Short mmCIF file of C-alpha atoms in Angstrom, two decimals:
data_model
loop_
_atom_site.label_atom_id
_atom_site.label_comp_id
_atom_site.label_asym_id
_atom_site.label_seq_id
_atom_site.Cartn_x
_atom_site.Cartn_y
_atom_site.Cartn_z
CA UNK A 6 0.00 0.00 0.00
CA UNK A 7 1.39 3.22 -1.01
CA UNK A 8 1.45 6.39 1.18
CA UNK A 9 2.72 9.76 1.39
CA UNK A 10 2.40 12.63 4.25
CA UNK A 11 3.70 15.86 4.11
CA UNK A 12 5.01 17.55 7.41
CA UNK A 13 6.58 21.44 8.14
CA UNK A 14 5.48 24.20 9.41
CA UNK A 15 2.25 25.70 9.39
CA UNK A 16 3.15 29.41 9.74
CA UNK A 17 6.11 31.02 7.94
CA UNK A 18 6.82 34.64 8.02
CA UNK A 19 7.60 36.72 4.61
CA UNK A 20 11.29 36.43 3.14
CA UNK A 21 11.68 33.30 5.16
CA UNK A 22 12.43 29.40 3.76
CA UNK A 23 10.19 27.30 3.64
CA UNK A 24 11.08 23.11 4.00
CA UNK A 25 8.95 20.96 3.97
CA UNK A 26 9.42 16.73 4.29
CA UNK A 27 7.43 14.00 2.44
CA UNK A 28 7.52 11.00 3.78
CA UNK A 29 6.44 7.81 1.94
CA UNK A 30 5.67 4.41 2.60
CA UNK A 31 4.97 1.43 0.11
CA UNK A 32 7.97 1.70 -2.56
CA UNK A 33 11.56 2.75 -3.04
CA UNK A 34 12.56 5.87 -4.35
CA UNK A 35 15.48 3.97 -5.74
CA UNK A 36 13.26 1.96 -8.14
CA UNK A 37 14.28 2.65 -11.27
CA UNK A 38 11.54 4.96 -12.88
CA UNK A 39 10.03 5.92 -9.59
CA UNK A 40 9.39 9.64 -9.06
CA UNK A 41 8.35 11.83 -6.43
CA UNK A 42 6.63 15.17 -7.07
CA UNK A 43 5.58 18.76 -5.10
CA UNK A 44 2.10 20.25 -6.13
CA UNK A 45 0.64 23.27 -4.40
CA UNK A 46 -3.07 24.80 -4.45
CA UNK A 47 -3.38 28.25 -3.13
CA UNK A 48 -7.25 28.37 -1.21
CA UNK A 49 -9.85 28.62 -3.64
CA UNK A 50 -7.45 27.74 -6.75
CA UNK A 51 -6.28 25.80 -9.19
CA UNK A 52 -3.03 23.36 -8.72
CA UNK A 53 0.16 24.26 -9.74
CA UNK A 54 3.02 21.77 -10.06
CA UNK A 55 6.13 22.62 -8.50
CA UNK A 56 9.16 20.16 -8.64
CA UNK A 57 9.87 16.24 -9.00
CA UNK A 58 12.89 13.99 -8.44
CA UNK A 59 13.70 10.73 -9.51
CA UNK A 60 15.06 7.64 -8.71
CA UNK A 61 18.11 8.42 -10.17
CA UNK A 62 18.23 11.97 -8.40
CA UNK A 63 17.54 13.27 -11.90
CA UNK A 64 15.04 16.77 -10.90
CA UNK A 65 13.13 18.71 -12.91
CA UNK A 66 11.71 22.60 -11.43
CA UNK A 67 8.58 24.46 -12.58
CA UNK A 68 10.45 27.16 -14.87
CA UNK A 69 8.90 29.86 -13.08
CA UNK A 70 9.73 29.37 -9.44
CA UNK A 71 13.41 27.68 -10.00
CA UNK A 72 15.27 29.73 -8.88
CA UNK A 73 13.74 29.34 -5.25
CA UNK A 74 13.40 25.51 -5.09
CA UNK A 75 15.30 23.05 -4.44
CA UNK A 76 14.12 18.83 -4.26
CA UNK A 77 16.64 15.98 -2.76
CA UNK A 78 15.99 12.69 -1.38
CA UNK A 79 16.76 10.27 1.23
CA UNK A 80 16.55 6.71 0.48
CA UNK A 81 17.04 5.53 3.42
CA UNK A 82 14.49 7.21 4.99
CA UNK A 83 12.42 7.46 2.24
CA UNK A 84 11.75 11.09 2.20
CA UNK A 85 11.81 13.74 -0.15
CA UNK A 86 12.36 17.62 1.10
CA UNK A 87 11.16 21.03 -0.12
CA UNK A 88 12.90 23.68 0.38
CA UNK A 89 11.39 27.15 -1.13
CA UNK A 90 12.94 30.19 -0.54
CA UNK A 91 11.79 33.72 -0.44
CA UNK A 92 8.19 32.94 0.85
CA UNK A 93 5.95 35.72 0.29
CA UNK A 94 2.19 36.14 1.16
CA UNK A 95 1.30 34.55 -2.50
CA UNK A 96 2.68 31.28 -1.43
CA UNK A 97 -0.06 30.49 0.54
CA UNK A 98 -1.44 27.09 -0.07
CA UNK A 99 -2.14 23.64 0.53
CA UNK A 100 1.50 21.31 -0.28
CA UNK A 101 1.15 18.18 -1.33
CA UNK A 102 3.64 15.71 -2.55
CA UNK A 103 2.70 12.86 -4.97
CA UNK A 104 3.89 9.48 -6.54
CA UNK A 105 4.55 9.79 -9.98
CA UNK A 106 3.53 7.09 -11.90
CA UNK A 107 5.65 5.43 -13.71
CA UNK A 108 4.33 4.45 -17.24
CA UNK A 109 3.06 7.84 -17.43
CA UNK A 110 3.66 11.62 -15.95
CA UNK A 111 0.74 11.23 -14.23
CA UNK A 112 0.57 11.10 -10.05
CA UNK A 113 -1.76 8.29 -8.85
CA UNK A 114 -1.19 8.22 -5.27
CA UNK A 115 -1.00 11.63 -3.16
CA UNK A 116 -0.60 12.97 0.22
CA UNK A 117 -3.32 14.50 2.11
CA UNK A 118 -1.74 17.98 1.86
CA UNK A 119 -0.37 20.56 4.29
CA UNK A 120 -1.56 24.00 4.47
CA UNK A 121 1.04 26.56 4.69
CA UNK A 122 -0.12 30.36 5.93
CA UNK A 123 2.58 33.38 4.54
CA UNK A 124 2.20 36.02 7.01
CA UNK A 125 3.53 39.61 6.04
CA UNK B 1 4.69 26.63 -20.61
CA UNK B 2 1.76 24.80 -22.26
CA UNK B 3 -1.38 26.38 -20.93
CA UNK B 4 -4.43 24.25 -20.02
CA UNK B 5 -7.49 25.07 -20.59
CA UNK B 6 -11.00 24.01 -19.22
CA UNK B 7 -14.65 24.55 -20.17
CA UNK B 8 -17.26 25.05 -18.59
CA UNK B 9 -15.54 26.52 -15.37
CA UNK B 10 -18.80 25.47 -14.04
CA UNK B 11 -21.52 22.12 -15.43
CA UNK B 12 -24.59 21.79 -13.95
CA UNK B 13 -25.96 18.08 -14.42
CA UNK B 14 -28.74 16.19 -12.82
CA UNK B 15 -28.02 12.58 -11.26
CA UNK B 16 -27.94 9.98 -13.66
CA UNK B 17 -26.92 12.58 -16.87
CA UNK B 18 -24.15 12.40 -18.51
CA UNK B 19 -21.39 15.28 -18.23
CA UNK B 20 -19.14 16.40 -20.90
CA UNK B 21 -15.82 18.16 -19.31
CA UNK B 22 -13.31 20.05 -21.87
CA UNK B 23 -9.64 20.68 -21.92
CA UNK B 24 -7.66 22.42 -24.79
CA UNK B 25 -3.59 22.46 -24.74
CA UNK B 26 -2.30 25.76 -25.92
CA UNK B 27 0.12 23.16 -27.87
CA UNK B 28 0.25 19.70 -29.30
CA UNK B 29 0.84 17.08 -26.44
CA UNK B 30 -0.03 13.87 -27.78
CA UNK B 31 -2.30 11.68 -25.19
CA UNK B 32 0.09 13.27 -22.67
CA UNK B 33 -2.71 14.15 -20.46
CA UNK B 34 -4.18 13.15 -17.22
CA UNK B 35 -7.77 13.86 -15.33
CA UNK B 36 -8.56 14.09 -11.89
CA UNK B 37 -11.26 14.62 -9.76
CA UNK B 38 -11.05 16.69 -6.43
CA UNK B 39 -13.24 16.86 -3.27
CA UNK B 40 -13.08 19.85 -0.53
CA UNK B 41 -10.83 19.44 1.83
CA UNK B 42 -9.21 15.52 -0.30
CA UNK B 43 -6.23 15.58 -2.54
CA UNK B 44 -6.82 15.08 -6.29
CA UNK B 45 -7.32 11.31 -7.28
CA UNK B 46 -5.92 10.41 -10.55
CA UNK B 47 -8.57 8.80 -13.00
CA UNK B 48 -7.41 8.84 -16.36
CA UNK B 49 -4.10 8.77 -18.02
CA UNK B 50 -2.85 8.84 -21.86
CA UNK B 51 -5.81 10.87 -22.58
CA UNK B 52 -8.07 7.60 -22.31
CA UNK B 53 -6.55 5.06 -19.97
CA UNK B 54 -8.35 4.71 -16.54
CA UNK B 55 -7.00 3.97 -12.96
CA UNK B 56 -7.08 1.99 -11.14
CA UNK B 57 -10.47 1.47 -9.62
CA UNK B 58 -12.19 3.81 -11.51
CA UNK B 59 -15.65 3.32 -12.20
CA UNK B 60 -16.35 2.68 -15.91
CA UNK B 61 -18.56 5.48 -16.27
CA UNK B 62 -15.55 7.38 -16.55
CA UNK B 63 -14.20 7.96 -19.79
CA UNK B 64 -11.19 10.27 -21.47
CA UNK B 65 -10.54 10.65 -25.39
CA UNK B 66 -8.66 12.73 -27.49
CA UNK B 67 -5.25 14.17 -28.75
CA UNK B 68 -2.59 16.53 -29.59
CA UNK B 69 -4.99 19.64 -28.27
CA UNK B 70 -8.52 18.60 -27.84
CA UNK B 71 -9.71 16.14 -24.59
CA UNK B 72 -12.68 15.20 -23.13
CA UNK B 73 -13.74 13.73 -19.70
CA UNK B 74 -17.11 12.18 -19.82
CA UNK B 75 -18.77 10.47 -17.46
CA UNK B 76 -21.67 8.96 -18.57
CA UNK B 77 -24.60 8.92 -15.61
CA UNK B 78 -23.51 10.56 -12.70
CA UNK B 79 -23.47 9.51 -9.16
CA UNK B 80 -23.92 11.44 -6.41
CA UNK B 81 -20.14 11.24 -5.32
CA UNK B 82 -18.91 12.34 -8.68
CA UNK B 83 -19.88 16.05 -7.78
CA UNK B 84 -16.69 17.85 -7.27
CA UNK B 85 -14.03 19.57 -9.20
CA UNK B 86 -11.96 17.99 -12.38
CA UNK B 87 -8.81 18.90 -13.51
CA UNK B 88 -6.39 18.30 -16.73
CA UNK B 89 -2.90 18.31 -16.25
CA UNK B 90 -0.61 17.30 -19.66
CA UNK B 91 2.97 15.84 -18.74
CA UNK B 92 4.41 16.39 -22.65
CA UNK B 93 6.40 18.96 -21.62
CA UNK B 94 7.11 19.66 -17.79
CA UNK B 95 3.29 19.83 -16.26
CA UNK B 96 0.64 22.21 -15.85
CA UNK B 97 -2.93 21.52 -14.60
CA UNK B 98 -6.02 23.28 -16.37
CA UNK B 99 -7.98 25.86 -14.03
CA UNK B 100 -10.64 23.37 -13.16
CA UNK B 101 -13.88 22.65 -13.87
CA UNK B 102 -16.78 22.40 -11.19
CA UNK B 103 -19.74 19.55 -11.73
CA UNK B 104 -22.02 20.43 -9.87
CA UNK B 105 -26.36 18.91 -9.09
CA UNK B 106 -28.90 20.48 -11.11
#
């Protein structure tokens, strides 16, 4: 059975870096063509993908917030961490991390989310 | 970036109707593209990939077709639990979701 939970703070403060830790259950991250993803969904919105990394610590970053992420693993403990610099108020949304699925690009098994407030 | 879009934003069906969801790439992307359907307060659960494939343990009500810029999500008499919110997302290059469309009872 595959699961994923995302932990971190609830409350970060404009400016400040955000990380936040996905931790999975259910496969390997070092299973060739396994993937782990980052998709956020500010209240009320649409989602917005953010970042993946693979098996093979191969990453790939949404073009427009790149230069404030940054995606690594731990095998051993299967997790995957978020780190986003920078936060500002916009940032404000629900974080979830996701399994991508192998014979596609799609993510079939996600975590319940965790909602992260930007104040100013 | 490939843009998504949906139509309606908003469908309102009766129970037991069918619905007819759209989603246009701004760009060719093959049957790069994926469906899911969202509850308040739930993650998104994955339903269709390759434009057509299903999930597993999706209902078989649910259907996708299409390609290169044109998809469709149809599901042909809806349930009561298929009321929520349904998004595209194509993985051809990078990924970006569509803006969503709400199904909502009639």
């Amino acid at each position: 059975q595959v699961t994923l939970k995302e932990s971190g703070p609830t409350l970060v403060k404009s400016t400040q870096t955000l990380t936040l830790t996905c931790t999975f259950s259910g496969f390997s991250l070092s299973t060739s063509g396994v993937g782990v993803g980052w998709i956020r969904q500010p209240p009320g919105k649409a989602l917005e993908w953010l970042a993946l990394i693979y098996w093979n610590d191969d990453k790939r970053y949404s073009p427009s917030l790149k230069s404030r992420l940054t995606i690594t693993k731990d095998t051993s403990k299967n997790q995957v961490v978020l780190t986003m610099t920078n936060m500002d108020p916009v940032d404000t949304a629900t974080y979830y991390c996701a399994h991508r699925q192998g014979v596609s690009g799609s993510y079939d098994y996600w975590g319940q989310g965790t909602l992260v407030t930007v104040s100013s | 970036e490939i843009v998504m879009t949906q139509s309606p934003a908003t469908l309102s069906v009766s129970p037991g109707e069918r619905a007819t969801l759209s989603c246009r790439a701004s760009q060719s992307i093959s049957s790069s593209l994926a469906w899911y359907q969202q509850k308040p307060g739930q993650a998104p659960r994955l339903l269709i990939y390759g434009a057509s494939t299903r999930a597993t343990g999706i209902p078989a009500r649910f259907s996708g077709s299409g390609s290169g810029t044109e998809f469709t999500l149809t599901i042909s008499s809806l349930q009561s639990e298929d009321f929520a919110v349904y998004y595209c997302q194509q993985y051809y290059t990078w990924y970006t979701f569509g803006q969503g469309t709400k199904l909502e009872i009639k």
